[in-house]
XYZ file of C-alpha atoms in Angstrom:
660
model
C -20.374 77.699 -58.693
C -23.877 78.855 -57.883
C -25.193 75.776 -57.168
C -23.269 75.469 -54.050
C -25.654 77.725 -52.952
C -28.879 77.191 -55.132
C -29.075 73.183 -54.799
C -28.405 72.516 -51.098
C -31.041 70.325 -51.141
C -29.274 68.178 -54.054
C -25.663 67.951 -52.679
C -27.090 66.816 -48.878
C -28.953 64.014 -50.928
C -25.749 63.175 -52.550
C -23.858 62.535 -50.052
C -26.745 60.692 -47.902
C -26.620 58.218 -50.617
C -23.004 57.531 -51.591
C -22.432 57.206 -47.536
C -25.443 54.885 -46.661
C -24.965 53.002 -49.982
C -21.165 52.486 -48.698
C -22.120 51.370 -45.960
C -24.481 49.178 -47.193
C -20.919 47.850 -49.242
C -18.951 47.343 -46.282
C -21.395 44.546 -44.840
C -21.464 42.912 -48.331
C -17.467 42.932 -48.737
C -14.783 40.016 -47.557
C -12.899 40.323 -44.794
C -9.642 39.343 -45.023
C -5.774 39.491 -43.748
C -4.065 39.579 -46.874
C -5.527 39.864 -50.588
C -6.307 36.565 -52.068
C -3.121 36.489 -54.079
C -4.312 33.303 -56.407
C -1.944 33.226 -59.385
C -3.415 31.731 -62.957
C -1.185 29.138 -62.264
C -1.643 25.076 -61.241
C 0.923 22.548 -60.740
C 1.067 18.960 -61.957
C 2.923 16.490 -60.105
C 3.232 13.178 -60.893
C 5.922 10.423 -58.451
C 6.720 6.930 -59.700
C 7.220 3.642 -57.115
C 10.518 3.477 -58.327
C 13.576 4.926 -59.856
C 12.937 5.130 -63.552
C 14.814 6.740 -66.614
C 13.634 10.518 -67.079
C 12.778 10.164 -70.719
C 10.478 6.913 -69.603
C 8.518 9.797 -67.399
C 8.439 11.395 -69.995
C 7.032 9.160 -72.268
C 4.919 7.580 -70.092
C 3.251 9.843 -67.949
C 4.342 13.521 -68.874
C 3.152 13.557 -72.583
C -0.360 11.859 -71.833
C -0.659 14.515 -69.053
C 0.277 17.142 -70.976
C -2.506 15.839 -73.640
C -5.423 16.113 -71.527
C -3.901 19.405 -70.136
C -4.143 21.247 -73.525
C -7.998 19.707 -74.129
C -8.559 22.565 -70.744
C -10.213 26.088 -71.615
C -7.899 28.749 -70.917
C -4.734 27.113 -70.909
C -1.878 29.924 -71.980
C 0.849 27.862 -71.615
C 2.614 24.575 -70.148
C 6.483 23.760 -68.858
C 7.109 20.221 -67.835
C 10.459 18.597 -66.036
C 11.311 14.784 -65.136
C 13.770 13.239 -62.479
C 13.660 9.841 -61.801
C 10.997 9.377 -59.481
C 8.974 13.645 -59.649
C 8.038 15.189 -62.685
C 6.346 18.353 -62.323
C 3.800 20.250 -65.368
C 3.532 24.074 -64.632
C 0.122 24.678 -66.116
C -0.280 28.464 -67.106
C -3.889 30.287 -67.491
C -4.540 33.166 -69.130
C -5.149 35.376 -66.961
C -8.790 36.693 -67.108
C -9.670 33.272 -67.481
C -11.927 32.051 -63.622
C -9.170 30.123 -61.707
C -11.538 28.042 -60.197
C -14.282 26.943 -63.166
C -10.330 26.328 -65.135
C -8.901 23.923 -61.990
C -11.801 21.687 -61.451
C -11.727 21.477 -65.456
C -8.276 20.514 -65.038
C -8.877 18.063 -62.293
C -11.230 15.938 -63.763
C -9.130 15.822 -67.220
C -6.012 14.927 -65.500
C -8.335 12.260 -63.372
C -9.780 10.785 -66.760
C -5.658 10.465 -67.610
C -4.306 9.066 -65.068
C -6.055 6.265 -64.593
C -4.312 5.327 -68.133
C -1.057 5.531 -66.651
C 1.024 2.912 -66.047
C 0.766 1.282 -62.252
C 2.272 3.195 -59.267
C 2.222 6.857 -61.188
C 0.988 8.921 -58.369
C -0.643 12.195 -60.043
C -1.295 15.463 -58.317
C -2.726 18.521 -58.562
C -1.731 21.395 -56.763
C -2.171 25.642 -57.070
C 0.240 28.948 -56.250
C -0.510 31.206 -53.949
C 1.997 33.906 -53.167
C 0.585 34.926 -49.943
C -0.610 32.048 -48.242
C 1.464 29.005 -47.185
C -1.288 27.090 -46.049
C -5.021 26.089 -46.164
C -5.216 24.676 -42.671
C -6.573 27.428 -40.630
C -8.533 25.695 -37.668
C -7.384 22.508 -35.294
C -10.106 20.822 -32.752
C -9.607 18.062 -30.125
C -12.207 15.834 -30.093
C -12.902 14.205 -26.253
C -14.732 11.959 -24.872
C -15.274 8.619 -22.619
C -15.236 5.097 -24.092
C -11.544 4.829 -25.515
C -10.011 6.642 -28.317
C -11.063 4.524 -31.440
C -14.844 5.055 -29.758
C -14.402 8.713 -30.295
C -12.513 8.467 -33.511
C -15.894 6.311 -34.564
C -18.086 8.815 -33.667
C -15.658 11.543 -35.362
C -15.750 9.722 -38.517
C -19.943 8.950 -38.848
C -20.432 12.336 -36.711
C -18.144 15.120 -36.646
C -16.322 15.181 -40.058
C -18.798 14.837 -42.534
C -21.063 17.941 -40.997
C -17.797 19.921 -41.049
C -17.527 18.997 -44.429
C -20.727 20.366 -45.089
C -19.980 23.809 -44.231
C -19.850 26.139 -47.478
C -16.102 27.140 -47.592
C -14.517 23.557 -45.644
C -12.584 21.763 -48.955
C -12.030 18.939 -46.411
C -11.515 17.790 -42.161
C -8.846 15.550 -41.421
C -8.367 13.053 -38.443
C -5.935 12.061 -36.736
C -5.970 9.642 -33.882
C -7.667 6.334 -33.306
C -8.112 3.065 -35.948
C -9.663 4.232 -38.824
C -12.902 2.106 -40.539
C -11.621 0.684 -43.849
C -13.029 -2.269 -46.057
C -10.079 -4.618 -46.492
C -10.241 -6.303 -50.135
C -7.814 -10.011 -50.136
C -7.588 -11.099 -53.952
C -7.535 -14.297 -54.814
C -4.319 -14.784 -56.784
C -5.720 -18.120 -58.760
C -8.435 -16.125 -60.022
C -6.668 -13.375 -60.711
C -4.269 -15.207 -62.855
C -6.948 -16.707 -64.721
C -8.795 -13.166 -65.705
C -5.277 -11.663 -66.428
C -6.155 -8.897 -62.980
C -3.354 -6.920 -60.970
C -4.116 -5.142 -57.788
C -3.168 -2.030 -59.813
C -5.788 -2.654 -61.965
C -8.200 -3.593 -59.410
C -7.469 -0.407 -57.513
C -8.221 1.540 -60.564
C -11.852 0.338 -61.250
C -12.410 0.931 -57.666
C -11.222 4.735 -58.066
C -13.157 5.061 -61.606
C -16.177 3.980 -59.677
C -15.945 6.354 -56.715
C -15.132 9.724 -58.154
C -14.962 12.591 -55.966
C -16.109 15.836 -56.914
C -16.581 15.434 -60.060
C -17.298 18.678 -62.044
C -20.569 18.547 -64.181
C -20.784 22.195 -64.969
C -22.093 25.749 -63.184
C -25.656 27.494 -61.873
C -25.926 31.079 -62.314
C -28.069 33.647 -60.868
C -28.548 37.574 -60.399
C -26.088 37.516 -57.617
C -24.699 34.312 -57.448
C -22.066 31.728 -59.558
C -22.531 28.171 -58.601
C -19.861 25.507 -59.573
C -22.186 21.860 -59.544
C -19.493 18.603 -58.837
C -21.249 15.324 -58.096
C -20.008 12.850 -54.767
C -20.426 9.311 -55.289
C -19.233 7.299 -53.134
C -19.929 3.435 -52.403
C -22.606 2.752 -50.104
C -22.476 -0.572 -48.983
C -20.098 -3.365 -49.357
C -22.254 -5.307 -52.231
C -21.743 -1.999 -54.706
C -17.812 -3.125 -54.250
C -18.619 -6.243 -54.636
C -20.927 -6.110 -57.663
C -18.060 -4.301 -59.373
C -17.230 -5.650 -63.038
C -13.400 -6.435 -63.103
C -13.557 -8.471 -66.495
C -15.889 -9.050 -69.361
C -18.073 -11.989 -68.755
C -18.998 -10.040 -66.519
C -16.850 -10.887 -63.720
C -17.581 -9.138 -60.620
C -15.104 -8.447 -57.646
C -16.454 -10.873 -55.255
C -16.069 -13.813 -57.554
C -12.006 -13.275 -57.457
C -11.914 -11.433 -53.717
C -12.997 -11.569 -50.722
C -14.072 -7.954 -49.388
C -15.168 -7.231 -45.721
C -14.842 -4.600 -42.766
C -12.977 -3.890 -40.133
C -10.803 -1.499 -38.194
C -7.552 -0.873 -39.732
C -4.204 -0.442 -38.912
C -3.595 2.711 -36.910
C -1.848 5.642 -39.659
C -0.792 8.176 -37.104
C -1.307 8.925 -33.428
C -2.692 12.203 -31.942
C -2.072 13.039 -27.904
C -2.392 16.173 -26.102
C -0.114 16.395 -22.652
C 0.912 12.387 -23.409
C -2.567 11.675 -23.458
C -3.856 9.978 -26.603
C -6.551 12.308 -28.208
C -8.295 12.693 -31.842
C -7.846 15.362 -33.778
C -9.374 16.801 -36.755
C -7.980 19.164 -38.964
C -9.884 21.603 -40.912
C -8.694 22.786 -44.540
C -10.311 25.628 -46.479
C -11.450 26.314 -49.833
C -8.646 28.753 -51.485
C -11.301 30.831 -52.278
C -13.080 31.274 -49.816
C -12.766 34.032 -46.889
C -11.490 32.401 -43.607
C -13.161 35.265 -40.978
C -16.713 34.321 -42.675
C -15.691 30.782 -42.634
C -14.430 30.616 -39.328
C -17.829 32.008 -38.159
C -19.922 29.289 -39.972
C -17.556 26.709 -38.895
C -17.975 27.745 -35.106
C -21.843 27.868 -35.857
C -21.381 23.708 -36.461
C -18.919 22.946 -33.813
C -21.948 24.563 -31.035
C -24.269 22.361 -33.210
C -22.812 19.325 -32.792
C -21.952 19.974 -29.444
C -25.430 20.198 -28.145
C -26.493 17.295 -30.010
C -23.494 15.246 -28.935
C -23.206 15.875 -25.311
C -25.298 13.087 -24.872
C -22.885 10.899 -25.883
C -20.586 12.466 -23.327
C -18.458 13.554 -26.462
C -16.958 17.089 -26.705
C -15.580 19.139 -29.283
C -12.509 21.964 -28.354
C -11.409 24.202 -30.862
C -7.418 24.054 -30.411
C -6.329 26.925 -32.255
C -8.537 29.306 -34.775
C -6.356 31.096 -37.275
C -9.318 33.278 -38.640
C -8.813 34.602 -35.327
C -5.477 35.845 -35.042
C -6.810 37.320 -39.044
C -9.904 38.976 -37.241
C -7.586 40.414 -34.653
C -4.763 41.782 -36.783
C -7.523 43.699 -39.131
C -9.290 45.131 -35.501
C -5.441 46.296 -34.546
C -5.217 48.118 -38.000
C -8.612 49.317 -37.378
C -7.839 50.367 -34.304
C -5.173 52.478 -35.468
C -6.360 54.149 -37.916
C -9.633 55.519 -36.157
C -6.801 56.628 -34.048
C -4.653 58.557 -36.559
C -7.779 60.124 -37.625
C -8.661 61.265 -33.959
C -5.302 62.609 -33.849
C -5.173 64.641 -37.490
C -8.974 65.901 -36.056
C -7.471 67.526 -32.798
C -4.096 69.001 -34.262
C -6.952 70.670 -36.420
C -8.760 72.031 -33.140
C -4.987 73.186 -31.888
C -4.801 75.580 -34.860
C -8.353 76.779 -35.400
C -9.663 76.563 -32.416
C -12.977 76.312 -33.304
C -15.179 73.001 -32.433
C -17.780 74.002 -34.855
C -15.003 74.486 -38.024
C -13.000 71.094 -36.871
C -16.285 69.144 -36.691
C -17.449 70.477 -40.002
C -13.965 69.410 -41.745
C -13.644 65.806 -39.852
C -17.123 65.150 -41.197
C -14.949 64.672 -44.523
C -13.507 61.777 -43.097
C -16.412 59.180 -42.582
C -18.048 60.191 -45.952
C -15.179 59.748 -47.855
C -14.839 56.258 -46.149
C -18.240 55.267 -46.103
C -18.436 56.473 -50.006
C -15.324 54.417 -50.826
C -16.170 51.140 -50.066
C -18.871 51.602 -53.132
C -15.735 51.092 -55.418
C -14.323 48.631 -53.271
C -17.474 46.140 -53.748
C -17.805 48.286 -57.342
C -13.680 46.616 -58.530
C -13.854 43.609 -56.362
C -11.779 44.699 -53.553
C -11.735 43.426 -49.744
C -10.941 44.635 -46.689
C -7.573 43.387 -45.610
C -4.411 44.814 -44.468
C -3.457 46.572 -48.151
C -6.698 48.194 -48.309
C -6.713 49.301 -44.881
C -3.242 50.093 -44.488
C -4.021 52.861 -47.938
C -6.886 54.378 -46.463
C -5.218 55.163 -43.320
C -2.945 56.783 -45.649
C -5.605 58.833 -47.193
C -7.098 59.710 -43.706
C -4.357 62.756 -43.693
C -4.571 63.697 -46.924
C -8.335 63.646 -47.113
C -8.457 66.763 -44.645
C -6.571 68.807 -46.598
C -8.819 69.378 -49.108
C -11.139 69.959 -46.708
C -8.764 72.817 -45.253
C -7.500 74.578 -48.011
C -11.210 75.231 -49.422
C -12.515 76.235 -45.923
C -9.521 78.747 -45.170
C -10.038 80.471 -48.135
C -13.880 80.915 -47.558
C -13.034 82.234 -43.841
C -10.230 84.724 -45.338
C -12.640 85.944 -47.842
C -16.072 85.954 -44.799
C -13.420 88.278 -43.075
C -12.679 90.520 -45.208
C -16.099 91.907 -45.369
C -17.583 89.666 -48.597
C -21.254 88.386 -47.996
C -21.750 84.562 -47.379
C -22.725 83.974 -51.185
C -19.717 85.783 -52.349
C -17.037 84.077 -50.062
C -18.433 80.604 -50.700
C -18.794 80.781 -54.569
C -15.477 83.176 -55.133
C -13.816 81.073 -52.048
C -14.374 77.834 -53.975
C -14.041 79.337 -57.678
C -10.092 80.081 -56.387
C -8.773 77.534 -55.067
C -10.531 74.103 -57.075
C -8.070 74.020 -59.933
C -5.270 73.539 -57.237
C -6.702 71.184 -54.670
C -8.037 69.371 -58.009
C -4.356 69.288 -59.349
C -2.649 68.265 -56.139
C -5.354 65.303 -55.697
C -5.103 64.035 -59.212
C -0.994 63.773 -59.160
C -1.450 62.083 -56.097
C -3.660 59.719 -57.615
C -2.015 59.467 -60.502
C 1.373 58.265 -58.818
C -0.913 54.789 -58.291
C -2.121 54.074 -61.368
C 1.097 52.181 -62.797
C 1.168 50.114 -60.295
C -2.330 48.992 -60.971
C -1.422 48.379 -65.173
C 2.115 46.684 -64.244
C 3.014 43.177 -66.099
C 4.337 41.840 -62.605
C 1.450 39.741 -60.200
C 2.509 40.934 -57.025
C 3.003 44.478 -58.330
C -0.357 44.635 -59.562
C -1.369 42.938 -56.806
C -0.376 45.553 -54.217
C -1.318 48.587 -56.723
C -4.650 47.450 -57.647
C -5.464 47.266 -53.127
C -3.321 50.052 -52.055
C -4.140 51.963 -55.076
C -7.821 51.613 -54.919
C -8.314 52.692 -51.619
C -6.109 55.488 -51.783
C -7.855 56.346 -54.774
C -11.416 55.939 -53.665
C -11.184 57.745 -50.756
C -9.093 60.734 -52.160
C -11.706 61.806 -54.943
C -14.297 61.368 -52.692
C -12.782 63.566 -50.020
C -12.211 66.086 -53.309
C -16.035 66.057 -54.158
C -16.179 66.766 -50.454
C -14.441 69.911 -50.397
C -16.019 70.844 -53.385
C -19.671 70.763 -52.670
C -19.926 69.699 -48.898
C -17.743 72.044 -47.797
C -18.587 74.962 -49.018
C -22.651 74.357 -49.129
C -22.324 73.507 -45.405
C -20.081 76.729 -44.691
C -22.403 78.715 -46.368
C -25.183 77.902 -43.605
C -22.994 78.464 -40.581
C -22.042 81.890 -42.487
C -25.530 82.644 -42.488
C -25.448 82.863 -39.221
C -25.385 86.019 -37.446
C -23.815 84.740 -34.178
C -21.122 82.977 -35.816
C -19.831 85.020 -38.300
C -17.809 87.372 -35.881
C -16.033 84.196 -34.761
C -15.160 82.456 -38.351
C -12.108 84.293 -39.360
C -9.137 85.570 -37.346
C -7.134 87.659 -38.327
C -2.792 86.577 -38.402
C -0.714 89.099 -37.313
C 2.618 89.890 -37.895
C 3.487 90.048 -34.352
C 2.761 86.590 -33.981
C 6.078 84.728 -33.136
C 5.590 81.430 -35.308
C 4.605 84.205 -38.591
C 7.771 85.897 -37.033
C 10.060 83.185 -37.448
C 8.460 81.902 -40.757
C 9.082 85.171 -42.256
C 12.699 85.142 -40.937
C 13.186 82.180 -42.676
C 11.724 82.583 -45.545
C 13.537 86.470 -46.174
C 16.795 84.386 -45.290
C 15.993 81.834 -48.099
C 15.214 83.743 -50.746
C 18.212 86.154 -50.155
C 20.627 83.023 -50.548
C 19.231 81.129 -53.216
C 22.246 79.308 -53.963
C 23.119 77.860 -50.854
C 19.139 76.458 -49.776
C 19.591 74.841 -53.624
C 23.284 73.066 -52.442
C 21.688 72.081 -49.258
C 18.706 70.587 -50.334
C 20.792 68.566 -53.133
C 23.808 67.409 -49.971
C 19.858 66.217 -47.824
C 18.753 64.391 -49.990
C 22.241 62.090 -51.318
C 22.148 62.252 -47.317
C 18.953 60.142 -47.438
C 19.006 58.357 -50.403
C 22.747 56.854 -48.998
C 21.099 55.956 -45.645
C 18.293 54.562 -47.144
C 19.688 52.259 -49.505
C 22.202 51.243 -45.890
C 19.057 50.375 -44.153
C 18.742 46.457 -43.555
C 15.227 45.977 -45.375
C 15.391 42.090 -45.458
C 15.768 41.684 -41.759
C 12.281 40.795 -39.827
C 11.490 41.023 -36.128
C 10.312 37.837 -34.729
C 6.620 38.327 -33.775
C 5.641 37.172 -30.027
C 3.406 34.554 -30.381
C 1.601 31.646 -27.344
C 2.797 28.611 -29.511
C 5.093 27.373 -32.019
C 5.749 24.053 -34.030
C 8.359 21.063 -33.699
C 9.061 19.570 -36.321
C 10.198 15.948 -36.886
C 11.552 14.510 -39.759
C 12.516 10.846 -39.632
C 14.824 8.622 -41.678
C 12.981 7.248 -44.971
C 11.734 4.067 -44.193
C 11.137 4.563 -40.411
C 8.001 2.775 -39.010
C 5.361 4.747 -37.076
C 6.513 2.899 -33.595
C 9.431 4.402 -34.553
C 8.871 7.796 -34.737
C 6.529 7.401 -31.911
C 8.893 6.260 -29.794
C 10.830 10.029 -30.864
C 8.002 11.804 -30.188
C 7.369 10.516 -27.023
C 11.240 11.491 -25.470
C 10.444 14.687 -26.802
C 7.127 15.045 -24.842
C 8.896 13.991 -21.865
C 11.745 16.679 -21.639
C 9.196 19.469 -23.341
C 6.979 18.931 -19.601
C 10.450 20.544 -18.002
C 9.106 24.264 -19.818
C 7.462 26.178 -17.283
C 5.219 27.994 -19.164
C 3.822 24.984 -21.255
C 0.496 24.894 -21.363
C -0.742 22.032 -24.075
C 1.317 19.915 -25.586
C -0.613 18.640 -28.932
C 1.549 15.920 -31.039
C 0.836 14.531 -34.407
C 2.443 11.513 -35.859
C 2.539 9.422 -38.777
C 5.294 7.237 -40.207
C 8.100 9.328 -41.289
C 7.254 12.746 -39.701
C 5.545 14.474 -36.362
C 4.701 17.590 -35.721
C 4.382 18.622 -32.156
C 2.618 22.363 -31.180
C 3.865 23.832 -27.693
C 1.205 26.229 -26.299
C 2.024 28.219 -23.990
C 0.364 30.272 -20.861
C -1.173 33.138 -21.256
C 0.350 35.227 -19.066
C 3.588 33.082 -20.038
C 6.145 36.471 -20.110
C 5.410 36.959 -16.252
C 6.464 33.132 -15.399
C 9.917 33.283 -15.595
C 9.850 37.101 -17.472
C 10.909 34.968 -20.367
C 10.388 36.627 -24.003
C 9.404 33.567 -26.769
C 12.752 33.862 -28.927
C 14.782 32.857 -24.661
C 12.042 30.247 -24.516
C 12.150 29.270 -28.090
C 16.368 28.428 -27.655
C 15.321 27.142 -24.688
C 13.374 24.258 -26.052
C 16.134 24.011 -29.004
C 18.776 23.044 -25.594
C 16.274 20.248 -24.318
C 15.067 18.441 -27.963
C 18.954 18.262 -28.710
C 21.427 15.204 -28.587
C 18.684 12.846 -30.382
C 20.886 11.404 -33.476
C 19.378 10.601 -37.042
C 16.419 12.581 -36.270
C 16.294 16.009 -38.058
C 14.017 18.494 -35.465
C 13.411 21.900 -36.216
C 12.006 25.035 -35.243
C 9.122 26.560 -36.521
C 8.415 30.509 -36.433
C 6.210 31.315 -33.924
C 3.378 32.471 -35.981
C 4.390 31.456 -38.992
C 5.217 27.791 -38.625
C 1.313 28.008 -37.418
C -1.469 25.612 -39.276
C -2.965 28.104 -41.585
C -2.249 30.762 -39.201
C -1.853 33.528 -42.393
C 1.263 35.670 -40.616
C 3.556 33.416 -42.314
C 1.812 34.267 -45.939
C 2.473 38.023 -44.667
C 6.092 36.999 -44.169
C 6.557 35.994 -47.722
C 5.247 39.059 -48.456
C 7.335 41.278 -47.075
C 10.325 39.207 -48.111
C 9.259 39.932 -52.003
C 8.569 43.311 -51.029
């Protein structure tokens, strides 16, 4: 143990390097509310235009698509089932496959196979994520003069393309106003002559406008990129010159192609006034907080550019802000917990220098742990922060044990050199074994076959294991070395160790209880067993399924119409709801998105809504439920205040808690 004294500069430089490198790693780590829980599973959905026999669905759709799926590398197995109108193919990939790369390959193969399916069959692909409920994370309102159609045109031409250029944005969906469209009117006689059907023309158009076709990947030292090619039509003439039959026969020979505004497929209103809404959808692989900052920068740039046109983009809802607030709250609570631990140490040691010496292990261990976070690809999220918060209290234990033993020997008259070396030598096996037992508890979770358990074990386990591991190094290297420097100071040697006296009341109580336990071992063991049984019974009787509703400043009202309902019929129902919801005194904004068979209304409350009539969110929801009741043949339901919020992320947290 003499190296603790003779290698002081080496030990100091080691921990300075670990701390600084950990800070750099911390700056590079992604921050998210929940870890990325993308399972290596994709779903291929098939829908038929009319009821068909399931065997027909199998032979005409499932079998060709399964053949296309089998050509994708990394597929472990496929499962499929078919009904009269729908079918699903579940594609399970191998554990170590790069899912984003495999998903692009699968999309490419499915698009090729879908072009050969019978007319009317629709094919789509989705991905499973056990923690997230929606990738929609930001809602925008575009406001301006000149009517809703003018604002819609500017949104389509100026705003939507710029938002979709932001790295991490999958798409930007626009609601409200009439969209520019190309209409193709076929000549029935010409189509009959060349044996062309509308489905054939539609397929040719789709093949000539493939979007996001995967072409390969590019890597450098620190980045990995997936490359795809967009090939949209640039003009009407390009559409007219598509070859639709041998000859060649062009599309303009069998149809008239012209540009127009198509009928509205959706309505968007804010407080009863027409508006244009933009729903920003993020890539499942992107970090929402970083993406939110990039999108907000793009919005500021667009607002500056569009100001002369009297158009403004207003952020209506930003789920990443909620995520960031939750992360900040967990960090604040962890800091408070660390400060409380330091205060408790000061209460017992009553020496500020000793307390600061022990407290030094907290930031060093945490920042050093970020190095392993970066190495294992673990992000800063709720699970890892909770793990580190749990470890904060435990990581002080090792330093306290080493420090106390050194002070004990120093109080007995040992020299600083002997007190440090012998004091550390006497306890290093004990604290090493204690730390190792805690670390070992979390290792089985990391190797579990269950995806969710392995996910939780990896994030919480890595955070606790790394933090405690570095705290052990601090206790065995840094604490003895710094203690030796303090012990060499003659001014401080007399105050390092206060001899414990048996006359102190707490010591007397402890000795009495200890002697009583040793004299009556039978009753003590029996009492411990009874206490264990009682606690187990109490634990099993708790309702772990119950969840308390979280206060929020908004909630959704989902409207589902009968099949075949028109946009006007749905809008009529929504207008009735808007009139009724005007009577809610806490209402700040009411945003409505209306489509043919469904609609969504988001009721946003005032910031101080609790003080308006003293009502909580559940009381307001009950009042809203009464106001919107009484409408026949319409399914109207209220979503949870946060879980239903588009892309908020808290719905995923509720899903996680239900799974646990």
